XYZ file of C-alpha atoms in Angstrom:
237
model
C -1.629 -17.972 34.569
C -1.581 -14.340 34.598
C 1.190 -13.006 32.243
C 2.256 -9.741 30.841
C 2.151 -9.541 27.106
C 3.948 -7.270 24.601
C 2.154 -4.125 23.654
C 3.140 -2.850 20.224
C 2.585 0.953 19.957
C 1.704 2.567 16.651
C 4.104 5.330 15.593
C 1.838 8.192 14.889
C 2.093 12.073 14.753
C 0.582 14.567 17.088
C -2.448 16.425 15.926
C -1.390 19.267 13.645
C -1.718 23.024 14.632
C -4.954 24.407 13.607
C -3.540 27.224 11.751
C -1.566 25.023 9.285
C -3.625 24.966 5.886
C -5.122 21.540 5.004
C -3.744 20.808 1.297
C -6.440 18.094 0.742
C -9.565 19.018 -1.427
C -12.967 18.341 0.199
C -11.360 16.371 3.168
C -14.530 15.824 5.070
C -16.599 14.585 1.991
C -19.120 17.234 2.410
C -19.140 17.911 -1.460
C -19.145 14.255 -2.371
C -16.313 11.945 -3.352
C -15.354 13.242 -6.719
C -12.192 14.595 -5.629
C -10.868 11.084 -4.377
C -9.588 8.404 -6.693
C -10.346 4.645 -5.759
C -8.537 1.484 -6.491
C -10.448 -1.847 -5.924
C -12.433 -0.138 -3.215
C -16.241 0.394 -3.257
C -16.667 3.776 -1.758
C -20.004 5.411 -0.918
C -21.147 8.488 1.225
C -22.737 7.706 4.417
C -24.444 10.012 7.033
C -22.513 8.306 10.022
C -20.009 11.103 10.062
C -17.737 12.217 12.853
C -18.351 15.859 11.907
C -20.472 17.537 9.138
C -23.315 15.692 7.366
C -21.445 12.810 5.772
C -18.329 10.629 5.733
C -16.885 8.012 3.188
C -17.273 4.358 3.733
C -14.722 2.028 1.895
C -15.849 -1.532 1.421
C -13.514 -4.380 0.440
C -14.477 -6.466 -2.568
C -14.280 -10.332 -1.955
C -11.246 -10.660 -4.262
C -9.245 -7.646 -3.280
C -6.054 -7.556 -0.920
C -6.856 -4.052 0.168
C -9.173 -1.121 -0.461
C -7.894 2.391 -0.732
C -8.717 5.907 -1.938
C -6.527 8.975 -2.243
C -5.776 12.235 -3.967
C -2.520 13.894 -5.279
C -0.734 16.763 -3.547
C 2.168 18.698 -5.174
C 5.402 18.444 -3.269
C 9.196 18.714 -3.382
C 12.029 16.558 -2.019
C 12.591 17.287 1.725
C 9.156 18.624 2.343
C 7.576 17.366 5.498
C 3.854 16.672 5.980
C 1.561 15.482 8.850
C -1.097 13.193 7.437
C -4.030 12.226 9.605
C -7.680 10.869 9.411
C -10.487 9.511 11.735
C -11.925 6.063 11.087
C -14.444 3.519 12.560
C -15.468 0.225 11.396
C -14.482 -3.545 11.347
C -11.504 -3.590 9.265
C -7.698 -3.210 9.673
C -6.647 0.430 8.875
C -3.290 1.409 7.498
C -2.139 4.966 6.597
C -0.394 5.144 3.193
C 1.491 7.728 1.372
C 2.524 6.994 -2.327
C 5.407 8.805 -4.011
C 5.324 9.879 -7.626
C 7.618 11.610 -10.041
C 6.968 14.415 -12.698
C 5.003 12.118 -14.993
C 2.934 10.607 -12.297
C 4.852 7.459 -12.172
C 6.283 5.866 -8.970
C 9.815 7.096 -8.163
C 12.553 4.583 -8.802
C 13.291 3.218 -5.267
C 12.669 -0.068 -3.754
C 9.519 0.998 -2.078
C 7.949 4.208 -3.670
C 5.527 4.654 -0.750
C 5.255 4.829 3.063
C 2.890 2.411 4.698
C 2.256 2.115 8.334
C -0.039 -0.073 10.512
C -2.590 1.821 12.484
C -5.683 0.355 13.950
C -6.437 -3.421 13.885
C -9.970 -4.813 13.876
C -13.318 -3.162 15.163
C -13.052 0.335 16.396
C -15.082 3.229 17.084
C -13.889 6.826 15.942
C -10.082 6.901 16.280
C -7.402 8.952 14.809
C -4.450 7.831 12.767
C -1.419 9.939 11.805
C 2.052 9.815 10.565
C 4.818 12.233 9.341
C 5.530 12.002 5.746
C 8.960 13.168 4.542
C 9.241 13.527 0.769
C 12.067 11.508 -0.882
C 14.444 12.636 -3.807
C 12.707 12.527 -7.164
C 9.157 12.936 -5.816
C 7.079 15.899 -6.979
C 3.653 14.274 -6.226
C 2.553 12.580 -3.083
C -0.789 10.549 -2.629
C -2.120 10.572 0.863
C -4.388 7.523 1.011
C -6.980 5.804 3.144
C -6.170 2.011 3.313
C -8.285 -0.962 4.440
C -6.818 -4.448 4.739
C -9.214 -7.049 3.292
C -9.645 -10.347 5.142
C -10.811 -12.601 2.347
C -7.409 -14.577 1.871
C -7.321 -15.858 5.548
C -10.991 -15.689 6.220
C -13.388 -16.297 3.503
C -16.317 -16.155 5.791
C -15.494 -12.315 6.391
C -15.099 -10.810 3.049
C -16.919 -7.578 3.583
C -14.494 -5.593 5.657
C -15.534 -1.903 5.694
C -14.283 1.340 7.404
C -15.701 4.819 7.633
C -13.408 7.718 7.198
C -13.827 11.441 7.867
C -11.901 14.523 8.774
C -8.644 13.956 6.861
C -5.860 16.462 7.099
C -2.534 16.683 5.087
C -0.600 19.761 6.370
C 3.085 20.894 6.384
C 5.003 20.297 9.520
C 8.341 20.862 11.132
C 8.266 17.557 13.073
C 11.291 15.409 12.530
C 9.578 12.112 13.171
C 6.704 10.260 14.652
C 6.034 9.762 18.468
C 4.031 7.405 20.571
C 0.291 7.976 20.789
C -1.691 7.530 23.987
C 1.426 6.389 25.741
C -0.343 6.469 29.100
C -3.351 4.509 27.802
C -5.678 7.090 29.203
C -7.726 7.529 25.824
C -10.243 4.665 25.057
C -12.663 5.035 22.116
C -14.159 1.693 22.802
C -14.701 0.861 26.487
C -11.678 -1.275 27.762
C -9.492 -0.926 24.797
C -6.604 1.677 24.789
C -6.459 3.682 21.513
C -3.364 3.235 19.421
C -2.141 -0.050 20.639
C -2.570 -3.664 19.661
C -1.317 -6.983 21.211
C 1.483 -9.226 20.216
C 2.819 -12.616 21.589
C 6.352 -12.331 19.982
C 8.857 -13.323 19.310
C 7.892 -15.529 16.314
C 6.549 -15.215 12.858
C 3.420 -13.338 12.074
C 0.250 -15.382 12.323
C -3.280 -15.008 10.959
C -5.700 -12.981 13.043
C -9.331 -13.751 13.041
C -11.470 -10.480 12.856
C -12.552 -10.577 16.460
C -9.116 -10.989 18.033
C -8.802 -7.443 18.904
C -12.356 -7.141 20.192
C -12.731 -5.167 23.509
C -13.558 -8.457 25.408
C -9.941 -9.630 25.052
C -8.589 -6.548 26.807
C -8.489 -5.708 30.412
C -7.932 -2.121 31.543
C -6.230 -2.277 35.002
C -7.087 0.727 37.333
C -5.305 -1.005 40.296
C -1.720 -0.695 39.512
C -0.924 2.024 37.070
C 2.504 3.565 36.905
C 0.838 7.026 36.676
C -2.479 8.208 35.365
C -5.582 5.983 35.709
C -4.933 2.797 33.699
C -2.400 0.266 32.597
C -3.096 -3.011 30.556
C -2.839 -6.707 31.468
C -4.331 -9.890 30.206
C -5.002 -13.448 31.661
C -3.492 -16.354 29.594
C -4.477 -19.867 30.308
Protein backbone atom coordinates (compact mmCIF):
# COMPACT_ATOMS: atom_id res chain seq x y z
CA UNK A 1 0.00 0.00 0.00
CA UNK A 2 1.32 3.41 -0.91
CA UNK A 3 0.65 6.01 1.76
CA UNK A 4 1.68 9.51 2.58
CA UNK A 5 3.41 9.96 5.90
CA UNK A 6 3.70 12.94 8.20
CA UNK A 7 6.88 14.91 7.62
CA UNK A 8 7.94 16.85 10.68
CA UNK A 9 10.09 19.91 9.94
CA UNK A 10 12.85 21.16 12.20
CA UNK A 11 12.37 24.79 13.17
CA UNK A 12 15.66 26.42 12.34
CA UNK A 13 16.97 29.89 11.69
CA UNK A 14 18.32 31.19 8.43
CA UNK A 15 22.06 31.62 8.03
CA UNK A 16 23.26 34.81 9.66
CA UNK A 17 24.54 37.79 7.69
CA UNK A 18 28.26 37.56 7.10
CA UNK A 19 28.91 40.98 8.67
CA UNK A 20 27.50 39.96 12.07
CA UNK A 21 30.44 39.27 14.44
CA UNK A 22 30.74 35.73 15.74
CA UNK A 23 30.73 35.85 19.56
CA UNK A 24 32.27 32.38 19.99
CA UNK A 25 35.97 31.89 20.67
CA UNK A 26 37.72 29.46 18.33
CA UNK A 27 34.46 28.39 16.61
CA UNK A 28 36.24 26.24 14.01
CA UNK A 29 38.58 24.43 16.45
CA UNK A 30 41.64 25.56 14.50
CA UNK A 31 43.37 26.47 17.79
CA UNK A 32 42.40 23.28 19.62
CA UNK A 33 39.50 22.61 21.99
CA UNK A 34 40.68 24.44 25.12
CA UNK A 35 38.00 27.14 24.79
CA UNK A 36 35.22 24.54 25.02
CA UNK A 37 33.91 22.81 28.15
CA UNK A 38 32.73 19.20 28.00
CA UNK A 39 30.29 17.23 30.16
CA UNK A 40 30.28 13.44 29.79
CA UNK A 41 31.46 13.75 26.21
CA UNK A 42 34.76 12.48 24.93
CA UNK A 43 35.99 15.18 22.56
CA UNK A 44 38.94 14.99 20.21
CA UNK A 45 40.19 16.94 17.23
CA UNK A 46 39.99 15.24 13.82
CA UNK A 47 41.18 16.26 10.33
CA UNK A 48 37.76 15.49 8.80
CA UNK A 49 36.76 19.16 8.78
CA UNK A 50 34.13 21.04 6.79
CA UNK A 51 36.56 23.97 6.54
CA UNK A 52 40.05 24.60 7.82
CA UNK A 53 42.38 21.88 9.07
CA UNK A 54 40.38 20.26 11.87
CA UNK A 55 37.00 19.80 13.52
CA UNK A 56 35.73 18.47 16.86
CA UNK A 57 34.39 14.93 17.25
CA UNK A 58 32.09 14.26 20.22
CA UNK A 59 31.78 10.64 21.30
CA UNK A 60 29.19 9.16 23.67
CA UNK A 61 30.41 7.13 26.64
CA UNK A 62 28.43 3.91 27.10
CA UNK A 63 26.83 5.08 30.37
CA UNK A 64 25.80 8.61 29.31
CA UNK A 65 22.43 10.00 28.23
CA UNK A 66 24.04 12.63 26.01
CA UNK A 67 27.34 14.24 25.12
CA UNK A 68 27.76 17.99 24.83
CA UNK A 69 30.27 20.82 24.72
CA UNK A 70 29.80 24.57 24.97
CA UNK A 71 31.24 27.91 26.07
CA UNK A 72 29.78 30.97 27.83
CA UNK A 73 28.74 34.22 26.15
CA UNK A 74 27.76 37.36 28.08
CA UNK A 75 24.20 38.56 27.42
CA UNK A 76 21.27 40.54 28.80
CA UNK A 77 17.52 39.80 28.99
CA UNK A 78 15.83 40.43 25.66
CA UNK A 79 18.93 39.88 23.55
CA UNK A 80 18.41 37.78 20.42
CA UNK A 81 21.02 35.50 18.92
CA UNK A 82 21.24 33.11 16.01
CA UNK A 83 23.13 29.94 16.96
CA UNK A 84 24.25 27.59 14.18
CA UNK A 85 26.72 24.81 13.50
CA UNK A 86 27.54 22.13 10.93
CA UNK A 87 27.70 18.44 11.80
CA UNK A 88 28.17 14.97 10.32
CA UNK A 89 28.11 11.53 11.94
CA UNK A 90 25.85 8.71 13.10
CA UNK A 91 24.18 10.22 16.19
CA UNK A 92 21.05 12.28 16.88
CA UNK A 93 21.98 15.98 17.01
CA UNK A 94 20.24 18.61 19.12
CA UNK A 95 20.94 22.32 19.41
CA UNK A 96 21.11 23.57 23.01
CA UNK A 97 21.38 26.92 24.79
CA UNK A 98 21.68 26.99 28.60
CA UNK A 99 20.71 30.10 30.59
CA UNK A 100 22.77 31.19 33.62
CA UNK A 101 22.50 34.03 36.13
CA UNK A 102 25.14 36.37 37.63
CA UNK A 103 26.79 33.61 39.69
CA UNK A 104 26.86 31.13 36.84
CA UNK A 105 23.93 29.15 38.24
CA UNK A 106 20.84 28.15 36.21
CA UNK A 107 18.17 30.85 36.30
CA UNK A 108 15.11 30.06 38.42
CA UNK A 109 12.59 28.93 35.83
CA UNK A 110 11.08 25.53 35.06
CA UNK A 111 13.48 24.93 32.18
CA UNK A 112 16.64 27.08 32.28
CA UNK A 113 17.58 26.14 28.73
CA UNK A 114 16.38 25.93 25.13
CA UNK A 115 16.75 22.49 23.50
CA UNK A 116 15.60 21.61 19.99
CA UNK A 117 15.78 18.45 17.88
CA UNK A 118 17.79 18.97 14.73
CA UNK A 119 19.16 15.96 12.83
CA UNK A 120 18.30 12.30 13.49
CA UNK A 121 20.67 9.48 12.70
CA UNK A 122 23.40 9.17 10.06
CA UNK A 123 24.06 12.35 8.11
CA UNK A 124 26.71 14.09 6.02
CA UNK A 125 27.61 17.74 6.63
CA UNK A 126 24.32 19.46 7.54
CA UNK A 127 23.57 22.75 9.25
CA UNK A 128 21.52 23.21 12.41
CA UNK A 129 20.35 26.61 13.65
CA UNK A 130 17.89 28.29 16.00
CA UNK A 131 17.05 31.74 17.34
CA UNK A 132 17.83 32.17 21.05
CA UNK A 133 15.91 34.87 22.97
CA UNK A 134 17.47 35.62 26.37
CA UNK A 135 14.95 35.37 29.27
CA UNK A 136 14.73 37.51 32.40
CA UNK A 137 17.47 36.91 34.94
CA UNK A 138 19.96 35.56 32.41
CA UNK A 139 23.38 37.22 32.13
CA UNK A 140 25.28 34.34 30.56
CA UNK A 141 24.20 31.94 27.80
CA UNK A 142 25.97 28.71 26.89
CA UNK A 143 25.58 27.68 23.23
CA UNK A 144 26.18 23.91 23.15
CA UNK A 145 26.66 21.07 20.68
CA UNK A 146 24.58 18.08 21.81
CA UNK A 147 24.58 14.41 20.79
CA UNK A 148 21.91 12.03 22.12
CA UNK A 149 23.41 8.69 23.17
CA UNK A 150 21.71 5.44 22.19
CA UNK A 151 22.84 3.14 24.96
CA UNK A 152 19.58 3.01 26.96
CA UNK A 153 17.52 1.66 24.07
CA UNK A 154 20.22 0.01 21.98
CA UNK A 155 23.10 -1.43 24.01
CA UNK A 156 24.62 -2.80 20.81
CA UNK A 157 25.16 0.77 19.55
CA UNK A 158 26.86 2.59 22.45
CA UNK A 159 29.41 4.63 20.50
CA UNK A 160 27.37 7.37 18.85
CA UNK A 161 29.62 10.10 17.52
CA UNK A 162 29.20 13.37 15.63
CA UNK A 163 31.79 15.75 14.14
CA UNK A 164 31.12 19.50 14.52
CA UNK A 165 32.61 22.48 12.70
CA UNK A 166 32.00 26.13 11.79
CA UNK A 167 29.91 27.23 14.78
CA UNK A 168 28.37 30.71 14.88
CA UNK A 169 26.64 32.66 17.64
CA UNK A 170 25.65 36.10 16.38
CA UNK A 171 23.21 38.84 17.30
CA UNK A 172 20.09 38.92 15.17
CA UNK A 173 16.87 40.90 14.75
CA UNK A 174 14.87 37.80 13.82
CA UNK A 175 11.74 37.32 15.89
CA UNK A 176 11.55 33.54 15.52
CA UNK A 177 12.54 30.45 13.62
CA UNK A 178 11.36 29.42 10.15
CA UNK A 179 11.22 26.20 8.15
CA UNK A 180 14.46 25.02 6.66
CA UNK A 181 14.53 23.41 3.23
CA UNK A 182 10.77 23.74 2.86
CA UNK A 183 10.89 22.74 -0.81
CA UNK A 184 13.10 19.68 -0.09
CA UNK A 185 15.55 20.78 -2.76
CA UNK A 186 18.64 20.40 -0.51
CA UNK A 187 19.95 16.89 0.12
CA UNK A 188 23.36 16.31 1.76
CA UNK A 189 22.86 12.53 1.57
CA UNK A 190 21.43 11.32 -1.73
CA UNK A 191 17.68 10.74 -1.43
CA UNK A 192 17.26 12.34 2.01
CA UNK A 193 15.93 15.92 2.34
CA UNK A 194 17.96 18.01 4.81
CA UNK A 195 16.08 19.30 7.84
CA UNK A 196 13.21 16.76 7.85
CA UNK A 197 12.47 13.49 9.62
CA UNK A 198 9.61 11.02 9.42
CA UNK A 199 6.84 10.48 11.94
CA UNK A 200 3.93 8.02 12.00
CA UNK A 201 1.73 9.96 14.44
CA UNK A 202 -0.52 10.32 16.18
CA UNK A 203 0.70 8.19 19.04
CA UNK A 204 3.32 8.07 21.78
CA UNK A 205 7.02 8.28 20.92
CA UNK A 206 8.63 4.95 20.19
CA UNK A 207 12.27 3.79 20.25
CA UNK A 208 14.20 4.37 17.05
CA UNK A 209 16.90 1.96 15.89
CA UNK A 210 19.97 3.87 14.66
CA UNK A 211 19.34 2.97 11.00
CA UNK A 212 15.69 4.02 10.85
CA UNK A 213 16.51 7.31 9.18
CA UNK A 214 19.05 5.83 6.77
CA UNK A 215 18.85 7.00 3.14
CA UNK A 216 17.37 3.69 1.98
CA UNK A 217 14.14 4.40 3.87
CA UNK A 218 13.38 7.60 1.93
CA UNK A 219 12.17 8.14 -1.63
CA UNK A 220 12.80 11.44 -3.38
CA UNK A 221 9.98 11.78 -5.92
CA UNK A 222 10.77 13.85 -9.02
CA UNK A 223 7.49 12.97 -10.78
CA UNK A 224 4.91 15.06 -8.94
CA UNK A 225 6.46 17.96 -7.02
CA UNK A 226 4.23 20.94 -6.21
CA UNK A 227 7.07 23.18 -7.37
CA UNK A 228 10.84 22.83 -7.74
CA UNK A 229 12.31 19.41 -8.44
CA UNK A 230 11.33 17.07 -5.59
CA UNK A 231 8.71 15.96 -3.11
CA UNK A 232 8.91 12.98 -0.71
CA UNK A 233 6.84 9.80 -0.43
CA UNK A 234 7.24 6.33 1.04
CA UNK A 235 5.77 2.88 0.44
CA UNK A 236 4.26 1.17 3.50
CA UNK A 237 3.34 -2.50 3.35
